[in-house]
């Protein structure tokens, strides 16, 4: 049986694409293995959101192509679409497959390597091992973006927005539940633009969340990321009244300075963003708000950077993802004057990351001595601990005897140190807001 190994970089949408490709290869009789042994084929599902991510994707391909057993290396994902657009050569991969061609990746490989075609397709049930490993099922419901932020290459690599019909999503959610995945993460590039045009009356992201949370057996529904302009009162009200909808919103901020936001093409102001978060926090108890921050955008002054830090403190995020701006070919920001030096970007990034860590710890501290439901992930660790996530996206470690991944346990949170939260199993969760 031919063997294949996947490496995935980047966002949840890419993770989902990898799961689909794994399913396709398994169905065609390939054995999907983890890295460590010599696979016949490697697939690097790449990312190009920053120049660093793109360089890392290429390094992976080079490293794999240089292995002594000379495997076939397929490069797919956003760095392929970027290379097509910019004419940047891709030398090391045996085969390159764009995002749009991912659905035909098996045929593309077998056309090149017919010797890898299994003698007969194995009639096994299609269960991607990546999905078995995770208790959170990522379900892609939307693709593409047309916001055209001036720094971003995603609209080139992922195309215009399009959505899957609700009934198709609900069918996939049922399959995830059958595989023992009780938490559903709805993912999309511009998730909040979700529209089911096939329904008699167009249905939006709130309708989708409601439909998924109505599926019997779903214990949690989480949104992967949603832009501030797509967060409506109706969505917040749904989150407020449905216990299965996680009290967690990932709302990209990018900058807390109005001038920088304007130059980025982000359609909101600092004040609108802060007010939106304040409204959400007052409606939804224990809400976790996580975000992305882009430092070192062209023209970002020291004062603008300080305003971003103030905004971050004012909102009180529970987690930050900090990115350093890098030029993306073909974007307006790449041509802007006043590019920021790498030294300044590194310095701003480390200050922002440090602030993020302290806010993460402060947020977690609010929940100490509370008992919270945790969905157990992965196998027992060597030190006898297990870990999992609370509904408000805190990773918690606790000592525990064997219990299957996907089980829900109640954990009384005891300590938080260096971002690691530890607790003990407990009988029942504390009522919301009660210590
Ligand atoms: S919203 Fe902006 S940053 Fe996000 S994918 Fe679209 S263009 Fe890129």
Short mmCIF file of C-alpha atoms and ligand atoms in Angstrom, two decimals:
data_model
loop_
_atom_site.label_atom_id
_atom_site.label_comp_id
_atom_site.label_asym_id
_atom_site.label_seq_id
_atom_site.Cartn_x
_atom_site.Cartn_y
_atom_site.Cartn_z
CA UNK A 1 0.00 0.00 0.00
CA UNK A 2 1.55 3.39 -0.93
CA UNK A 3 2.17 5.69 2.01
CA UNK A 4 1.58 9.43 2.22
CA UNK A 5 2.34 12.04 4.86
CA UNK A 6 0.88 15.54 5.25
CA UNK A 7 2.32 18.74 6.67
CA UNK A 8 -0.09 21.62 7.11
CA UNK A 9 0.75 25.25 7.72
CA UNK A 10 -1.55 28.17 8.34
CA UNK A 11 -5.20 28.61 9.16
CA UNK A 12 -8.11 26.35 10.11
CA UNK A 13 -9.39 26.44 6.53
CA UNK A 14 -6.11 24.88 5.41
CA UNK A 15 -6.40 22.26 8.17
CA UNK A 16 -9.84 21.41 6.86
CA UNK A 17 -8.51 21.14 3.29
CA UNK A 18 -5.84 18.72 4.54
CA UNK A 19 -8.51 16.58 6.20
CA UNK A 20 -10.40 16.41 2.91
CA UNK A 21 -7.26 15.44 0.97
CA UNK A 22 -6.46 12.77 3.58
CA UNK A 23 -9.96 11.37 3.11
CA UNK A 24 -9.50 11.33 -0.69
CA UNK A 25 -6.15 9.52 -0.49
CA UNK A 26 -7.44 6.97 2.01
CA UNK A 27 -10.40 6.26 -0.20
CA UNK A 28 -8.01 5.57 -3.07
CA UNK A 29 -6.06 3.06 -0.98
CA UNK A 30 -3.18 5.15 0.38
CA UNK A 31 -1.99 4.67 3.93
CA UNK A 32 -1.71 8.01 5.70
CA UNK A 33 1.25 8.02 8.07
CA UNK A 34 2.83 10.51 10.42
CA UNK A 35 6.25 11.89 9.65
CA UNK A 36 9.09 9.86 11.09
CA UNK A 37 9.04 6.95 8.68
CA UNK A 38 9.87 7.20 4.98
CA UNK A 39 6.64 7.96 3.12
CA UNK A 40 6.35 7.48 -0.65
CA UNK A 41 4.65 10.86 -0.98
CA UNK A 42 4.67 14.04 1.10
CA UNK A 43 2.10 16.80 0.77
CA UNK A 44 2.94 20.27 2.07
CA UNK A 45 -0.30 22.23 2.36
CA UNK A 46 1.26 25.67 2.48
CA UNK A 47 0.43 29.13 3.74
CA UNK A 48 1.36 32.51 2.24
CA UNK A 49 -0.27 34.92 4.64
CA UNK A 50 3.14 36.37 5.57
CA UNK A 51 6.48 36.15 3.79
CA UNK A 52 7.71 34.14 6.78
CA UNK A 53 4.94 31.54 6.36
CA UNK A 54 5.70 31.31 2.65
CA UNK A 55 9.44 30.85 3.25
CA UNK A 56 8.70 28.18 5.86
CA UNK A 57 6.48 26.29 3.40
CA UNK A 58 9.29 26.30 0.82
CA UNK A 59 11.83 25.17 3.41
CA UNK A 60 9.61 22.20 4.28
CA UNK A 61 9.42 21.21 0.62
CA UNK A 62 13.21 21.49 0.19
CA UNK A 63 13.90 19.45 3.33
CA UNK A 64 11.54 16.68 2.21
CA UNK A 65 12.80 16.65 -1.39
CA UNK A 66 16.36 16.17 -0.12
CA UNK A 67 15.54 13.05 1.85
CA UNK A 68 17.70 10.06 0.96
CA UNK A 69 14.80 7.90 -0.27
CA UNK A 70 13.81 10.63 -2.79
CA UNK A 71 10.07 10.83 -2.12
CA UNK A 72 7.52 12.54 -4.33
CA UNK A 73 6.80 15.95 -2.81
CA UNK A 74 3.58 17.81 -3.59
CA UNK A 75 3.30 21.49 -2.78
CA UNK A 76 -0.24 22.79 -2.54
CA UNK A 77 -2.07 25.66 -0.81
CA UNK A 78 -1.73 29.42 -0.86
CA UNK A 79 1.99 29.64 -1.66
CA UNK A 80 1.28 27.90 -4.98
CA UNK A 81 -1.37 30.49 -5.88
CA UNK A 82 1.02 33.27 -4.85
CA UNK A 83 3.80 31.77 -6.99
CA UNK A 84 1.46 31.53 -10.00
CA UNK A 85 0.54 35.18 -9.52
CA UNK A 86 4.07 36.47 -9.03
CA UNK A 87 5.91 34.07 -11.34
CA UNK A 88 8.14 32.97 -8.46
CA UNK A 89 9.67 29.59 -9.41
CA UNK A 90 8.88 26.46 -7.40
CA UNK A 91 11.89 24.23 -7.97
CA UNK A 92 11.92 21.58 -5.30
CA UNK A 93 8.42 20.12 -5.48
CA UNK A 94 7.69 17.17 -7.79
CA UNK A 95 4.13 18.42 -8.30
CA UNK A 96 2.37 21.71 -7.55
CA UNK A 97 -1.38 21.88 -6.98
CA UNK A 98 -3.25 25.17 -6.58
CA UNK A 99 -6.04 25.68 -4.04
CA UNK A 100 -8.67 25.29 -6.77
CA UNK A 101 -7.13 21.96 -7.85
CA UNK A 102 -7.00 20.36 -4.40
CA UNK A 103 -10.12 18.31 -5.15
CA UNK A 104 -8.24 16.55 -7.98
CA UNK A 105 -4.94 16.05 -6.16
CA UNK A 106 -5.13 12.24 -6.23
CA UNK A 107 -5.67 12.16 -10.00
CA UNK A 108 -2.84 14.67 -10.50
CA UNK A 109 -0.46 12.49 -8.48
CA UNK A 110 -1.47 9.22 -10.17
CA UNK A 111 -1.06 10.79 -13.62
CA UNK A 112 2.53 11.54 -12.64
CA UNK A 113 3.19 8.37 -10.63
CA UNK A 114 0.91 5.61 -12.02
CA UNK A 115 3.12 3.08 -10.20
CA UNK A 116 1.58 4.33 -6.93
CA UNK A 117 -1.97 3.35 -7.95
CA UNK A 118 -3.08 0.62 -5.52
CA UNK A 119 -4.18 -2.59 -7.21
CA UNK A 120 -7.69 -2.16 -5.88
CA UNK A 121 -9.30 0.56 -3.86
CA UNK A 122 -9.59 -0.42 -0.25
CA UNK A 123 -13.23 -0.30 0.70
CA UNK A 124 -12.53 1.19 4.11
CA UNK A 125 -14.65 3.80 5.79
CA UNK A 126 -13.19 7.22 5.16
CA UNK A 127 -11.93 8.46 8.51
CA UNK A 128 -9.11 10.99 8.27
CA UNK A 129 -6.65 10.26 11.07
CA UNK A 130 -6.25 14.00 11.67
CA UNK A 131 -9.94 14.18 12.50
CA UNK A 132 -9.78 11.19 14.81
CA UNK A 133 -6.95 12.82 16.72
CA UNK A 134 -8.89 16.04 17.27
CA UNK A 135 -12.04 16.19 19.30
CA UNK A 136 -12.79 19.53 17.69
CA UNK A 137 -14.01 19.07 14.13
CA UNK A 138 -13.17 21.93 11.81
CA UNK A 139 -15.94 22.30 9.24
CA UNK A 140 -15.28 24.70 6.38
CA UNK A 141 -18.49 26.53 5.55
CA UNK A 142 -17.17 29.43 3.50
CA UNK A 143 -14.26 30.22 1.18
CA UNK A 144 -12.71 33.37 -0.24
CA UNK A 145 -12.65 37.05 0.67
CA UNK A 146 -13.31 40.35 -1.08
CA UNK A 147 -12.51 42.81 1.70
CA UNK A 148 -9.14 43.49 0.06
CA UNK A 149 -7.26 44.72 3.09
CA UNK A 150 -4.26 46.50 1.61
CA UNK A 151 -1.69 44.14 3.18
CA UNK A 152 -3.37 40.82 2.45
CA UNK A 153 -2.79 38.33 -0.35
CA UNK A 154 -5.63 36.00 0.64
CA UNK A 155 -8.12 37.40 -1.93
CA UNK A 156 -5.56 36.36 -4.64
CA UNK A 157 -5.04 32.88 -3.26
CA UNK A 158 -8.57 32.01 -2.13
CA UNK A 159 -10.77 33.92 -4.59
CA UNK A 160 -14.17 35.56 -4.03
CA UNK A 161 -16.52 34.66 -1.17
CA UNK A 162 -18.74 31.61 -1.57
CA UNK A 163 -20.60 29.49 0.99
CA UNK A 164 -21.83 25.94 1.40
CA UNK A 165 -25.57 25.35 1.87
CA UNK A 166 -26.72 24.83 5.46
CA UNK A 167 -28.10 21.36 4.74
CA UNK A 168 -24.70 20.22 3.42
CA UNK A 169 -22.95 21.63 6.51
CA UNK A 170 -25.46 19.93 8.81
CA UNK A 171 -24.85 16.58 7.05
CA UNK A 172 -21.12 16.96 7.62
CA UNK A 173 -21.67 17.90 11.26
CA UNK A 174 -23.60 14.64 11.76
CA UNK A 175 -20.65 12.70 10.30
CA UNK A 176 -18.31 14.46 12.75
CA UNK A 177 -20.56 13.46 15.65
CA UNK A 178 -20.56 9.85 14.43
CA UNK A 179 -16.76 9.97 14.60
CA UNK A 180 -16.89 11.12 18.22
CA UNK A 181 -16.18 14.81 17.66
CA UNK A 182 -18.54 16.72 19.94
CA UNK A 183 -17.19 20.20 19.23
CA UNK A 184 -17.78 21.80 15.85
CA UNK A 185 -15.59 24.71 14.74
CA UNK A 186 -17.19 26.60 11.87
CA UNK A 187 -14.38 27.91 9.69
CA UNK A 188 -14.15 30.22 6.72
CA UNK A 189 -11.83 32.82 5.29
CA UNK A 190 -14.48 35.53 5.74
CA UNK A 191 -16.81 33.51 7.95
CA UNK A 192 -19.19 36.36 8.79
CA UNK A 193 -20.04 36.83 5.10
CA UNK A 194 -21.62 33.36 5.13
CA UNK A 195 -24.81 33.25 3.03
CA UNK A 196 -26.82 30.20 2.07
CA UNK A 197 -28.27 31.33 -1.25
CA UNK A 198 -29.82 27.92 -1.92
CA UNK A 199 -32.35 28.37 0.87
CA UNK A 200 -35.75 29.87 -0.14
CA UNK A 201 -34.82 32.93 1.93
CA UNK A 202 -31.06 33.67 2.10
CA UNK A 203 -29.67 32.60 5.48
CA UNK A 204 -26.71 34.15 7.23
CA UNK A 205 -24.07 33.15 9.76
CA UNK A 206 -26.48 33.40 12.71
CA UNK A 207 -28.92 31.03 10.96
CA UNK A 208 -26.05 28.64 10.32
CA UNK A 209 -24.87 28.68 13.95
CA UNK A 210 -28.44 28.11 15.10
CA UNK A 211 -28.92 25.20 12.68
CA UNK A 212 -25.66 23.52 13.73
CA UNK A 213 -26.35 23.98 17.44
CA UNK A 214 -29.78 22.37 16.85
CA UNK A 215 -28.19 19.13 15.62
CA UNK A 216 -28.72 16.50 18.27
CA UNK A 217 -25.45 15.51 19.95
CA UNK A 218 -23.55 18.74 19.27
CA UNK A 219 -22.04 19.82 22.56
CA UNK A 220 -20.22 22.91 21.36
CA UNK A 221 -20.27 25.19 18.33
CA UNK A 222 -17.37 27.59 17.96
CA UNK A 223 -16.73 30.27 15.35
CA UNK A 224 -13.15 30.22 14.08
CA UNK A 225 -12.81 33.95 13.37
CA UNK A 226 -15.25 36.71 12.54
CA UNK A 227 -14.65 40.27 11.36
CA UNK A 228 -16.10 43.05 13.55
CA UNK A 229 -18.43 44.30 10.81
CA UNK A 230 -20.14 40.90 10.69
CA UNK A 231 -21.00 40.67 14.39
CA UNK A 232 -24.68 41.53 14.66
CA UNK A 233 -26.97 41.90 17.66
CA UNK A 234 -28.81 38.78 16.49
CA UNK A 235 -25.60 36.75 16.59
CA UNK A 236 -24.73 38.03 20.08
CA UNK A 237 -28.28 37.28 21.30
CA UNK A 238 -28.01 33.74 19.95
CA UNK A 239 -24.68 33.28 21.75
CA UNK A 240 -26.25 34.64 24.90
CA UNK A 241 -29.17 32.21 24.95
CA UNK A 242 -27.65 29.00 23.52
CA UNK A 243 -25.39 27.19 25.98
CA UNK A 244 -23.94 25.06 23.16
CA UNK A 245 -22.58 28.14 21.35
CA UNK A 246 -19.15 28.78 22.87
CA UNK A 247 -18.65 32.10 24.66
CA UNK A 248 -15.65 32.83 22.48
CA UNK A 249 -15.15 35.24 19.60
CA UNK A 250 -11.97 35.65 17.59
CA UNK A 251 -12.29 39.19 16.20
CA UNK A 252 -9.27 40.40 14.19
CA UNK A 253 -8.21 43.86 15.43
CA UNK A 254 -4.98 44.31 13.40
CA UNK A 255 -4.41 47.85 14.71
CA UNK A 256 -5.83 50.12 17.40
CA UNK A 257 -5.01 53.30 15.51
CA UNK A 258 -7.58 54.87 13.17
CA UNK A 259 -5.07 56.16 10.66
CA UNK A 260 -3.40 52.76 10.35
CA UNK A 261 -6.79 51.02 10.14
CA UNK A 262 -7.75 53.35 7.28
CA UNK A 263 -4.48 52.68 5.46
CA UNK A 264 -5.03 48.96 5.97
CA UNK A 265 -8.50 49.25 4.43
CA UNK A 266 -10.13 47.90 7.58
CA UNK A 267 -13.75 49.11 7.67
CA UNK A 268 -14.06 50.16 11.35
CA UNK A 269 -12.56 52.58 13.81
CA UNK A 270 -10.83 51.91 17.12
CA UNK A 271 -13.88 53.20 19.03
CA UNK A 272 -16.34 51.05 17.05
CA UNK A 273 -14.21 48.00 17.75
CA UNK A 274 -13.93 48.70 21.48
CA UNK A 275 -17.67 49.41 21.79
CA UNK A 276 -18.54 46.20 19.95
CA UNK A 277 -16.36 44.15 22.30
CA UNK A 278 -17.84 45.95 25.33
CA UNK A 279 -21.37 45.13 24.16
CA UNK A 280 -20.47 41.48 23.56
CA UNK A 281 -18.77 41.20 26.97
CA UNK A 282 -21.75 42.70 28.77
CA UNK A 283 -24.21 40.36 27.02
CA UNK A 284 -22.25 37.11 27.28
CA UNK A 285 -20.89 36.10 30.68
CA UNK A 286 -17.26 34.90 30.67
CA UNK A 287 -16.86 35.74 26.98
CA UNK A 288 -13.32 35.18 25.69
CA UNK A 289 -12.27 37.58 22.96
CA UNK A 290 -9.14 36.62 21.06
CA UNK A 291 -7.61 38.57 18.21
CA UNK A 292 -4.93 39.08 15.55
CA UNK A 293 -2.64 42.10 15.67
CA UNK A 294 -0.42 43.17 12.77
CA UNK A 295 2.58 45.24 13.88
CA UNK A 296 4.91 47.30 11.71
CA UNK A 297 2.41 48.21 8.98
CA UNK A 298 3.87 50.94 6.69
CA UNK A 299 3.56 54.33 8.37
CA UNK A 300 2.78 52.90 11.82
CA UNK A 301 4.29 55.53 14.13
CA UNK A 302 5.39 54.95 17.69
CA UNK A 303 2.24 56.80 18.82
CA UNK A 304 0.06 54.54 16.64
CA UNK A 305 1.72 51.47 18.11
CA UNK A 306 1.07 52.82 21.62
CA UNK A 307 -2.61 53.33 20.74
CA UNK A 308 -2.76 49.71 19.64
CA UNK A 309 -1.35 48.60 22.99
CA UNK A 310 -3.89 50.81 24.80
CA UNK A 311 -6.71 49.31 22.75
CA UNK A 312 -5.54 45.79 23.56
CA UNK A 313 -5.52 46.62 27.29
CA UNK A 314 -8.93 48.28 27.11
CA UNK A 315 -10.59 45.30 25.45
CA UNK A 316 -8.84 42.79 27.74
CA UNK A 317 -8.29 40.03 25.19
CA UNK A 318 -7.87 36.49 26.46
CA UNK A 319 -5.30 35.67 23.77
CA UNK A 320 -3.40 37.51 21.03
CA UNK A 321 -1.85 36.31 17.79
CA UNK A 322 0.79 38.84 16.85
CA UNK A 323 2.10 39.03 13.28
CA UNK A 324 4.87 41.21 11.89
CA UNK A 325 3.90 42.96 8.68
CA UNK A 326 5.71 41.65 5.58
CA UNK A 327 5.32 42.78 1.98
CA UNK A 328 3.01 40.58 -0.09
CA UNK A 329 3.58 40.95 -3.81
CA UNK A 330 0.75 42.69 -5.65
CA UNK A 331 -0.81 44.29 -2.57
CA UNK A 332 -1.13 48.09 -2.23
CA UNK A 333 0.73 48.09 1.10
CA UNK A 334 3.83 46.59 -0.53
CA UNK A 335 4.14 49.80 -2.58
CA UNK A 336 3.57 52.18 0.34
CA UNK A 337 6.36 54.45 1.45
CA UNK A 338 7.36 54.57 5.12
CA UNK A 339 8.05 50.84 5.39
CA UNK A 340 9.07 49.99 8.95
CA UNK A 341 12.49 48.49 9.66
CA UNK A 342 12.76 44.86 10.76
CA UNK A 343 14.31 45.89 14.09
CA UNK A 344 11.32 48.04 14.95
CA UNK A 345 8.90 45.31 13.87
CA UNK A 346 10.67 42.76 16.08
CA UNK A 347 10.64 45.15 19.03
CA UNK A 348 6.93 46.01 18.61
CA UNK A 349 6.07 42.38 18.14
CA UNK A 350 7.80 41.32 21.35
CA UNK A 351 6.18 44.13 23.39
CA UNK A 352 2.75 43.22 22.02
CA UNK A 353 3.29 39.49 22.58
CA UNK A 354 4.35 40.13 26.19
CA UNK A 355 1.21 42.19 26.76
CA UNK A 356 -0.85 39.36 25.25
CA UNK A 357 0.71 36.84 27.65
CA UNK A 358 -0.06 38.95 30.70
CA UNK A 359 -3.67 39.50 29.57
CA UNK A 360 -4.06 35.77 28.91
CA UNK A 361 -2.90 35.05 32.44
CA UNK A 362 -5.16 37.76 33.89
CA UNK A 363 -8.15 36.36 32.03
CA UNK A 364 -7.44 32.80 33.22
CA UNK A 365 -6.98 34.00 36.81
CA UNK A 366 -10.62 35.14 36.84
CA UNK A 367 -11.65 31.49 36.64
CA UNK A 368 -9.46 30.05 39.39
CA UNK A 369 -11.42 28.01 41.97
CA UNK A 370 -14.27 27.63 39.49
CA UNK A 371 -15.28 24.21 38.18
CA UNK A 372 -15.66 24.23 34.43
CA UNK A 373 -16.56 21.61 31.81
CA UNK A 374 -13.55 20.57 29.73
CA UNK A 375 -13.65 18.41 26.60
CA UNK A 376 -10.69 16.02 26.80
CA UNK A 377 -8.30 16.05 23.85
CA UNK A 378 -5.66 13.54 22.79
CA UNK A 379 -4.17 10.62 24.72
CA UNK A 380 -2.77 10.61 28.24
CA UNK A 381 0.55 12.46 28.44
CA UNK A 382 3.70 10.84 29.80
CA UNK A 383 3.34 12.62 33.14
CA UNK A 384 -0.17 11.17 33.61
CA UNK A 385 -1.89 14.44 32.77
CA UNK A 386 -4.65 15.00 30.24
CA UNK A 387 -5.66 18.28 28.69
CA UNK A 388 -8.59 19.85 26.97
CA UNK A 389 -10.39 23.11 26.34
CA UNK A 390 -13.11 24.92 28.20
CA UNK A 391 -15.93 26.46 26.17
CA UNK A 392 -14.24 29.85 26.52
CA UNK A 393 -11.07 28.48 24.95
CA UNK A 394 -8.76 28.00 27.88
CA UNK A 395 -6.47 24.99 27.67
CA UNK A 396 -6.49 23.16 30.99
CA UNK A 397 -4.24 20.33 32.25
CA UNK A 398 -5.38 17.90 34.91
CA UNK A 399 -4.31 14.51 36.30
CA UNK A 400 -6.68 11.85 35.09
CA UNK A 401 -7.03 8.11 34.59
CA UNK A 402 -7.71 6.81 31.05
CA UNK A 403 -10.78 8.35 29.51
CA UNK A 404 -11.58 8.58 25.80
CA UNK A 405 -10.83 11.83 23.96
CA UNK A 406 -14.06 13.73 23.40
CA UNK A 407 -15.36 13.01 26.92
CA UNK A 408 -16.52 15.99 28.92
CA UNK A 409 -15.20 16.26 32.48
CA UNK A 410 -15.55 18.91 35.17
CA UNK A 411 -12.28 20.44 36.26
CA UNK A 412 -11.76 22.77 39.20
CA UNK A 413 -9.11 25.26 38.09
CA UNK A 414 -6.36 25.57 40.68
CA UNK A 415 -3.31 27.38 39.28
CA UNK A 416 -2.20 29.41 36.31
CA UNK A 417 1.48 29.87 35.66
CA UNK A 418 3.31 30.86 32.50
CA UNK A 419 0.06 30.50 30.57
CA UNK A 420 -0.48 26.90 31.76
CA UNK A 421 -3.70 26.30 33.68
CA UNK A 422 -3.89 23.26 35.92
CA UNK A 423 -6.80 21.83 37.85
CA UNK A 424 -8.36 18.75 39.43
CA UNK A 425 -11.35 16.67 38.39
CA UNK A 426 -14.50 17.74 40.21
CA UNK A 427 -18.07 16.55 40.45
CA UNK A 428 -20.09 19.32 38.88
CA UNK A 429 -19.49 22.64 37.17
CA UNK A 430 -19.97 25.89 39.07
CA UNK A 431 -22.96 27.87 37.87
CA UNK A 432 -21.87 30.60 35.46
CA UNK A 433 -20.29 33.53 37.22
CA UNK A 434 -20.19 31.79 40.62
CA UNK A 435 -16.87 31.12 42.36
S1 LIG B 1 -10.61 40.28 5.73
FE1 LIG B 1 -8.73 41.31 5.08
S2 LIG B 1 -7.12 40.19 6.24
FE2 LIG B 1 -8.93 38.88 6.26
S3 LIG B 1 -8.67 37.49 4.49
FE3 LIG B 1 -9.93 39.24 3.82
S4 LIG B 1 -8.46 40.68 2.92
FE4 LIG B 1 -7.27 39.23 4.18
#
